[in-house]
mmCIF file of C-alpha atoms in Angstrom:
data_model
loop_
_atom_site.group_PDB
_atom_site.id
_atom_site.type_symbol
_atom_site.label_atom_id
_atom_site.label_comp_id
_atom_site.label_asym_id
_atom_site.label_seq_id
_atom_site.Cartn_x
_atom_site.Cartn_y
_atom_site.Cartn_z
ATOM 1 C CA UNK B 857 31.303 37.347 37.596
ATOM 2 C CA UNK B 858 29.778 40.177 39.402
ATOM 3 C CA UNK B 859 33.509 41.745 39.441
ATOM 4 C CA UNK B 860 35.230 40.867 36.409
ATOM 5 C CA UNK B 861 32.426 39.597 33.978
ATOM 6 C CA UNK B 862 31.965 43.090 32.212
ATOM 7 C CA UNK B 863 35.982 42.966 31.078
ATOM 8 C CA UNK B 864 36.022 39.331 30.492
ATOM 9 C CA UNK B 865 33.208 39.372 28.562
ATOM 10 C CA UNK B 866 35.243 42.186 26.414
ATOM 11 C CA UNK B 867 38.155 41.148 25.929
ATOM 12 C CA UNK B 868 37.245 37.554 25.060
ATOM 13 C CA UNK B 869 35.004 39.196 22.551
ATOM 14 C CA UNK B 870 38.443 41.500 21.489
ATOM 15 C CA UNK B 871 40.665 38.349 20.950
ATOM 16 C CA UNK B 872 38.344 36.289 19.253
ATOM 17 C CA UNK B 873 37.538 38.873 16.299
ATOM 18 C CA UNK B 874 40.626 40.540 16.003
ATOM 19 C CA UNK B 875 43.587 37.791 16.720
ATOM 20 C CA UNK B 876 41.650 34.527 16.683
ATOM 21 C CA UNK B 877 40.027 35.113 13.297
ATOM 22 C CA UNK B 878 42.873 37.049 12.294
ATOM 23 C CA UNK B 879 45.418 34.112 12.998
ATOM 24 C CA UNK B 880 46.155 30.268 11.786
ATOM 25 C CA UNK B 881 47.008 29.239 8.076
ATOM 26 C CA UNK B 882 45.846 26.700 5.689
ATOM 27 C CA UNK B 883 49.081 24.332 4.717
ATOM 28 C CA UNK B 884 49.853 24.973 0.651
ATOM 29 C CA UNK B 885 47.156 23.463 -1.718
ATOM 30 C CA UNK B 886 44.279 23.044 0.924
ATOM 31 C CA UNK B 887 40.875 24.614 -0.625
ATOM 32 C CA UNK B 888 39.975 27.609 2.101
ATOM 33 C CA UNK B 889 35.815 25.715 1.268
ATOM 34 C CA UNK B 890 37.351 22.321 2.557
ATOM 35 C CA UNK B 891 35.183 21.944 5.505
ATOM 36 C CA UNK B 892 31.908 22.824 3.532
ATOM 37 C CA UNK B 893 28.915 23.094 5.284
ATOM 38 C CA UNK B 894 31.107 23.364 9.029
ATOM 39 C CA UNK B 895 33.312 25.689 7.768
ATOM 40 C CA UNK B 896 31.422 28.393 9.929
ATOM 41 C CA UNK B 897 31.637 26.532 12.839
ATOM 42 C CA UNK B 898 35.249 25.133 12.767
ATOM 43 C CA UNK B 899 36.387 28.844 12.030
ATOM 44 C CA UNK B 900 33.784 30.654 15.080
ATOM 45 C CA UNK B 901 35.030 27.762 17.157
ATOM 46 C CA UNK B 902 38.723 28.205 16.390
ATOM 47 C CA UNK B 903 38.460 32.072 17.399
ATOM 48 C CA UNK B 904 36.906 31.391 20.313
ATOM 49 C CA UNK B 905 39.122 28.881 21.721
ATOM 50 C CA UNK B 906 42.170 31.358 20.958
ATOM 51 C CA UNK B 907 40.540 33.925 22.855
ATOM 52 C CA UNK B 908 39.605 31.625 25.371
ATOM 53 C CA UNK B 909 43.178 30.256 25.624
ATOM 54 C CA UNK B 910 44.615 33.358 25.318
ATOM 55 C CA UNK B 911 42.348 35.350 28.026
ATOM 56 C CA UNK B 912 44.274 33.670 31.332
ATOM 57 C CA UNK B 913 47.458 34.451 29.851
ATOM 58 C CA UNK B 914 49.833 36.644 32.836
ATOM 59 C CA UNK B 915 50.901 38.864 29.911
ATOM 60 C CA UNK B 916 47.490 40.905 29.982
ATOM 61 C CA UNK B 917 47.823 41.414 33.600
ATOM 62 C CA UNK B 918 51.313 42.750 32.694
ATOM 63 C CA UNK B 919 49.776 44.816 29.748
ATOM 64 C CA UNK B 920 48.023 46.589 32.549
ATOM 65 C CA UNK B 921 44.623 45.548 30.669
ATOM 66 C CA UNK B 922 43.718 42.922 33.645
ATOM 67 C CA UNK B 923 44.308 44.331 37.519
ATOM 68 C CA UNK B 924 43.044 40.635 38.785
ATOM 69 C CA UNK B 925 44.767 37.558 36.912
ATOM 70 C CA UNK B 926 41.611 35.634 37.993
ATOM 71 C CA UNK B 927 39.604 37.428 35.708
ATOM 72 C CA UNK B 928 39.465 35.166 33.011
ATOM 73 C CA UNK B 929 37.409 33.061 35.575
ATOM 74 C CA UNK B 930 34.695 34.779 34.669
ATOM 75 C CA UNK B 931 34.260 34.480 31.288
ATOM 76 C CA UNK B 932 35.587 30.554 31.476
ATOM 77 C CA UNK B 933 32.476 29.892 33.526
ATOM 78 C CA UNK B 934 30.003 32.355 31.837
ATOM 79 C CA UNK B 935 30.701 30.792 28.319
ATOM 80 C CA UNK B 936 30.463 27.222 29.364
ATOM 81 C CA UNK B 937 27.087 28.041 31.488
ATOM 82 C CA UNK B 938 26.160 29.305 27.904
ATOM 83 C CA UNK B 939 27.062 26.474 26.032
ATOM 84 C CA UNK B 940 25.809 23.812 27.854
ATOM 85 C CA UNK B 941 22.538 25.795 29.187
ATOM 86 C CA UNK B 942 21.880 29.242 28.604
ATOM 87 C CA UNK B 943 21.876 29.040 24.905
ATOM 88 C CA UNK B 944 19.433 26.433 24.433
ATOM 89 C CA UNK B 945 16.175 28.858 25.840
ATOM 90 C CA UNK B 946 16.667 30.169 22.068
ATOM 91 C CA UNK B 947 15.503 26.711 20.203
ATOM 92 C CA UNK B 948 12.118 25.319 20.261
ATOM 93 C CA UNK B 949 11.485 21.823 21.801
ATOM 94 C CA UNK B 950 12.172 19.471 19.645
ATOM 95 C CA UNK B 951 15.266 21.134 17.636
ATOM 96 C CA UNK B 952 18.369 20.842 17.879
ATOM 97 C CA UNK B 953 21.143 23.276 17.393
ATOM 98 C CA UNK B 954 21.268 25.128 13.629
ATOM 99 C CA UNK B 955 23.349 28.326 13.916
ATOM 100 C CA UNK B 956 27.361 28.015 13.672
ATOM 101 C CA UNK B 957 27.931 30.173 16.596
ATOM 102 C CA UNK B 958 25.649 28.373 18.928
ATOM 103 C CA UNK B 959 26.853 25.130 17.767
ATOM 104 C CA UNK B 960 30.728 26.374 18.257
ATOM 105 C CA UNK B 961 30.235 27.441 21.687
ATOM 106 C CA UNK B 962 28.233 24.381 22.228
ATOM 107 C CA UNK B 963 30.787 21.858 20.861
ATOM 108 C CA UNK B 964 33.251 23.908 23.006
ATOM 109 C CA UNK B 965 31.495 23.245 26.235
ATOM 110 C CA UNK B 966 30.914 19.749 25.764
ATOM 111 C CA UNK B 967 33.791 18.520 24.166
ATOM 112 C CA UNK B 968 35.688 20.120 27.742
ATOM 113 C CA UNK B 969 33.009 18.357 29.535
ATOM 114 C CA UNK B 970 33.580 15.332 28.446
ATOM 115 C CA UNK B 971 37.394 15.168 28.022
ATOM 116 C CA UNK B 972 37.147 16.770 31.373
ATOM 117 C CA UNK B 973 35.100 14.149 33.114
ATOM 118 C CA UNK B 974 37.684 11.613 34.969
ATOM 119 C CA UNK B 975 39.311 14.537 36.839
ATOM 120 C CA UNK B 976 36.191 16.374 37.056
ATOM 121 C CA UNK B 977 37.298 19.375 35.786
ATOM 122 C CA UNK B 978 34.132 20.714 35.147
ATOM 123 C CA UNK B 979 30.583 18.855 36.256
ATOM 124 C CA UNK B 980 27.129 19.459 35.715
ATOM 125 C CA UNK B 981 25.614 18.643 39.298
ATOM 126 C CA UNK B 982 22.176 18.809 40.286
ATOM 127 C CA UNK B 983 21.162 20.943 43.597
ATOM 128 C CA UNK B 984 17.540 21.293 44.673
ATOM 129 C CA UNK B 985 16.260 19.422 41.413
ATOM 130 C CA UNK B 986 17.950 21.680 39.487
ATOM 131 C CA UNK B 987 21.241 21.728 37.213
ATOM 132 C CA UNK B 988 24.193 23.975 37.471
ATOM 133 C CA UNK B 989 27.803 24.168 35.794
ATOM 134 C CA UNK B 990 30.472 23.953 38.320
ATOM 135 C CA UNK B 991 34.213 24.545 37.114
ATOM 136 C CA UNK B 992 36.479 22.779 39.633
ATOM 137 C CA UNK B 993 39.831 23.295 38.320
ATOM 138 C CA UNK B 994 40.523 26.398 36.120
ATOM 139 C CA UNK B 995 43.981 25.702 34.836
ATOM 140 C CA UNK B 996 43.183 22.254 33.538
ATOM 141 C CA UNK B 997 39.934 24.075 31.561
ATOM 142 C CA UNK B 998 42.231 26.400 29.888
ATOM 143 C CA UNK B 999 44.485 23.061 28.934
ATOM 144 C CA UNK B 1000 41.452 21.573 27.435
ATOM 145 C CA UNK B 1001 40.857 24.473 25.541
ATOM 146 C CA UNK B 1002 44.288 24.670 23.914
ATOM 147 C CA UNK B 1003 44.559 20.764 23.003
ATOM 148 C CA UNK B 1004 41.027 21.605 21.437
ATOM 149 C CA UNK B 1005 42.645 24.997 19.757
ATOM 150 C CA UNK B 1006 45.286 22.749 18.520
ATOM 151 C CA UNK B 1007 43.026 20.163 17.074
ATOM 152 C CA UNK B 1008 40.435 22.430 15.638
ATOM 153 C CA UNK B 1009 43.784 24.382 14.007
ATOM 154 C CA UNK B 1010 45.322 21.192 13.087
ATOM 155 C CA UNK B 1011 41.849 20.464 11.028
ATOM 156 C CA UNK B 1012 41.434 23.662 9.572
ATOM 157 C CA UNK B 1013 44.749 24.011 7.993
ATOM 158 C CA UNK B 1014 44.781 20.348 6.610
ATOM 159 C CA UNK B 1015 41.130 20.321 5.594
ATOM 160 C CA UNK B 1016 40.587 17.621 7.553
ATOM 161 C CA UNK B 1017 36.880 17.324 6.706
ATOM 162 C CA UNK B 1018 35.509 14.730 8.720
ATOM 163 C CA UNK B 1019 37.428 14.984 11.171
ATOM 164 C CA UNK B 1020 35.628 18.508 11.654
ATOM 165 C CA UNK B 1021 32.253 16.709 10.548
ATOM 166 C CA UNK B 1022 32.717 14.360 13.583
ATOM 167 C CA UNK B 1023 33.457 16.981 16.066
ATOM 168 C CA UNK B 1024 30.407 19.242 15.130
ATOM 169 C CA UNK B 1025 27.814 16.367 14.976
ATOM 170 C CA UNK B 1026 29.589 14.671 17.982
ATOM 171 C CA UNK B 1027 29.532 17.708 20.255
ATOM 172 C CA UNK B 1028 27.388 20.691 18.809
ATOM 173 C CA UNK B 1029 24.186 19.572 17.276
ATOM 174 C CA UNK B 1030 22.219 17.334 19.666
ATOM 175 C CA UNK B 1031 20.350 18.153 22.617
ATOM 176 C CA UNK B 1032 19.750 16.450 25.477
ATOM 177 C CA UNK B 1033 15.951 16.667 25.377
ATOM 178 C CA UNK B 1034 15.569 16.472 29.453
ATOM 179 C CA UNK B 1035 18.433 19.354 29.906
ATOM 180 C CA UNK B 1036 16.494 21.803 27.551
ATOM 181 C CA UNK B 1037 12.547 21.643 28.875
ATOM 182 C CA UNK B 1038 14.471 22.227 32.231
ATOM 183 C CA UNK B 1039 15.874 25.018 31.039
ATOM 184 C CA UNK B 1040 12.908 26.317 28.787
ATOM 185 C CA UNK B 1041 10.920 25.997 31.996
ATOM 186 C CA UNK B 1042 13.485 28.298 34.261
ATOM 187 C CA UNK B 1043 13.787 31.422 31.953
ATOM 188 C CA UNK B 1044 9.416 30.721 31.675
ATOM 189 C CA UNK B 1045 9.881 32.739 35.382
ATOM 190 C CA UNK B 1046 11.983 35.585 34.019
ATOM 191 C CA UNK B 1047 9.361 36.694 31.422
ATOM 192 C CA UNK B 1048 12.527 38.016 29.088
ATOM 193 C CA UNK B 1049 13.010 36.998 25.193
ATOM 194 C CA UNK B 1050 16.152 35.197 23.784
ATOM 195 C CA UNK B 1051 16.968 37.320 21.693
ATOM 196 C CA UNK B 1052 17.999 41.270 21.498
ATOM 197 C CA UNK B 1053 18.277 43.534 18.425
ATOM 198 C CA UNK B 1054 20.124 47.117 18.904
ATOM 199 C CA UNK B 1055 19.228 50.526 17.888
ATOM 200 C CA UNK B 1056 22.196 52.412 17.005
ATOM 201 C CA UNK B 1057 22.027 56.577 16.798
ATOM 202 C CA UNK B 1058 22.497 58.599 13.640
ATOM 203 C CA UNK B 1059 25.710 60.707 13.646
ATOM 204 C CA UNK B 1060 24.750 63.570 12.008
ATOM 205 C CA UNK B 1061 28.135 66.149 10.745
ATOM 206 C CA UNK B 1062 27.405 69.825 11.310
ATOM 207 C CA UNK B 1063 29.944 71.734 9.485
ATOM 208 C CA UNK B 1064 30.129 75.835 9.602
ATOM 209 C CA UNK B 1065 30.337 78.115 6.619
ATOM 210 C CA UNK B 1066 33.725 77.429 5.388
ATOM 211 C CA UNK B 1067 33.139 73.765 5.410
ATOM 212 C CA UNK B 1068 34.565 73.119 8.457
ATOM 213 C CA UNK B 1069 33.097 70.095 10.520
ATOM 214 C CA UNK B 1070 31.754 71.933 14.123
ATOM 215 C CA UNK B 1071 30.095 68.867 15.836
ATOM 216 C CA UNK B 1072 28.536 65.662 15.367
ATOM 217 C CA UNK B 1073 25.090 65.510 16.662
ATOM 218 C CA UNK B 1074 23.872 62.234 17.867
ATOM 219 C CA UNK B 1075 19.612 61.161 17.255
ATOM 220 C CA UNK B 1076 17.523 58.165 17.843
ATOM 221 C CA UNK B 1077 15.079 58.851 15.164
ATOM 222 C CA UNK B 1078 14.548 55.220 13.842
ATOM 223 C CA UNK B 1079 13.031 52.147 14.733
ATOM 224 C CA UNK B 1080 14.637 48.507 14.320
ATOM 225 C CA UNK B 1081 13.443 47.975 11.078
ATOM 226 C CA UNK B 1082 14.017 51.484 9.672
ATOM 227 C CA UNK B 1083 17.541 50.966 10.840
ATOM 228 C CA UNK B 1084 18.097 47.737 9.198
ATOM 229 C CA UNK B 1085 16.619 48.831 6.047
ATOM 230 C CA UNK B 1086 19.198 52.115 6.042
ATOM 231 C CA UNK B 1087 21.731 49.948 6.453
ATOM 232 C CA UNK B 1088 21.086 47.393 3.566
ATOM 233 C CA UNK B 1089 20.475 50.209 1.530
ATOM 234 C CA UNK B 1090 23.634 52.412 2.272
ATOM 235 C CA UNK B 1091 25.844 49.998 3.460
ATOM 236 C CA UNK B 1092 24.858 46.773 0.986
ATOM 237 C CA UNK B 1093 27.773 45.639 -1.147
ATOM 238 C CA UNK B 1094 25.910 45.117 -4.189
ATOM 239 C CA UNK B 1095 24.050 47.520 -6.492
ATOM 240 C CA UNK B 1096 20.181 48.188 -5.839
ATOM 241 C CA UNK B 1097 18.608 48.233 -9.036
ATOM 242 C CA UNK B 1098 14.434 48.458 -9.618
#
């Protein structure tokens, strides 16, 4: 992770948005609102697992984008640490899992766990009285994931709505109560939120007499808020009107 998590992270990130979401098709006559109130989470979940599959494929070592074809490693253990762990130091005790993304990455994670259980492909084992993910074979993780893709595909494009239903509320809403104080109680010692908001500079054009553009100057003269407020007011779809 130390090594390749930086690209991994990246590129997963690069497949999911721009090939996963951009890829699949609904068979003729299926209503693109079939899956109603999982729709979110059947399409974040779909993107991800093409990235995911996608991400140990030889051809981006032979792209020249990966130098190691064990970097997908990375990024096959960092998301599954997420979805079974890391993620749940952002809900209160007591909750269980709300937000599409978070429930996509957790049905993910424990779907693989669980179909991955009799050859132990990947365990949660317990070491000093406390948990850890442990990935012991790879290539039979990346299967998972693409009989999942397939599944989650195969659901999407028939509007196969509780067959998604049953996979969400199976796999990506509960928590196992025990699991999340431990974790609550571990990031407790780290003193760091769950969350992270971004500040992004103002580009500012500076052009010359004749109109020409000279330079783009680059300022970080707003807060959070300010920002988001700019944005919803120059960027917003719809029409302001007092």
């Amino acid at each position: 992770m130390k090594k390749n998590g930086t690209i991994a992270d990246k590129l997963h990130t690069d497949l999911h948005e721009c090939l996963g979401h951009g890829s699949g098709k609904l068979l003729p006559g299926v209503d693109p609102d079939a899956m109603k109130a999982y729709g979110s989470t059947i399409e974040e979940a779909r993107a991800d697992l093409f990235a995911l599959y996608y991400l140990a494929d030889p051809k981006l070592v032979e792209l020249g984008i990966f130098s190691d074809p064990d970097t997908y490693k990375a990024e096959y253990y960092k998301y599954l640490m997420n979805g079974l762990m890391t993620q749940l130091y952002r809900i209160e005790p007591g909750k269980n899992v709300e937000e599409a993304h978070m429930r996509n990455r957790k049905l993910i994670s424990e779907w693989c766990l669980k179909m991955g259980k009799k050859e132990k492909v990947v365990e949660l084992v317990k070491r000093k009285g406390k948990t850890y993910v442990k990935v012991n074979d790879y290539q039979k993780l990346r299967d998972l994931f693409g009989k999942l893709l397939a599944e989650i595909q195969r659901i999407k494009s028939e509007g196969d709505y509780e067959a998604g239903r049953a996979l969400v509320e199976n796999y990506g809403v509960v928590i196992d109560k025990k699991l999340h104080q431990e974790v609550l109680d571990r990031y407790a010692n780290l003193d760091i939120v769950p969350y992270k908001g971004f500040v992004n500079p103002i580009y500012n054009v500076v052009k010359d007499a004749n109109g020409n553009i000279t330079n783009i100057t680059v300022s970080y003269g707003e807060n959070y808020i300010d920002q988001m407020l700019r944005y919803s007011r120059d960027y917003s779809p719809l029409t302001n009107k007092k």
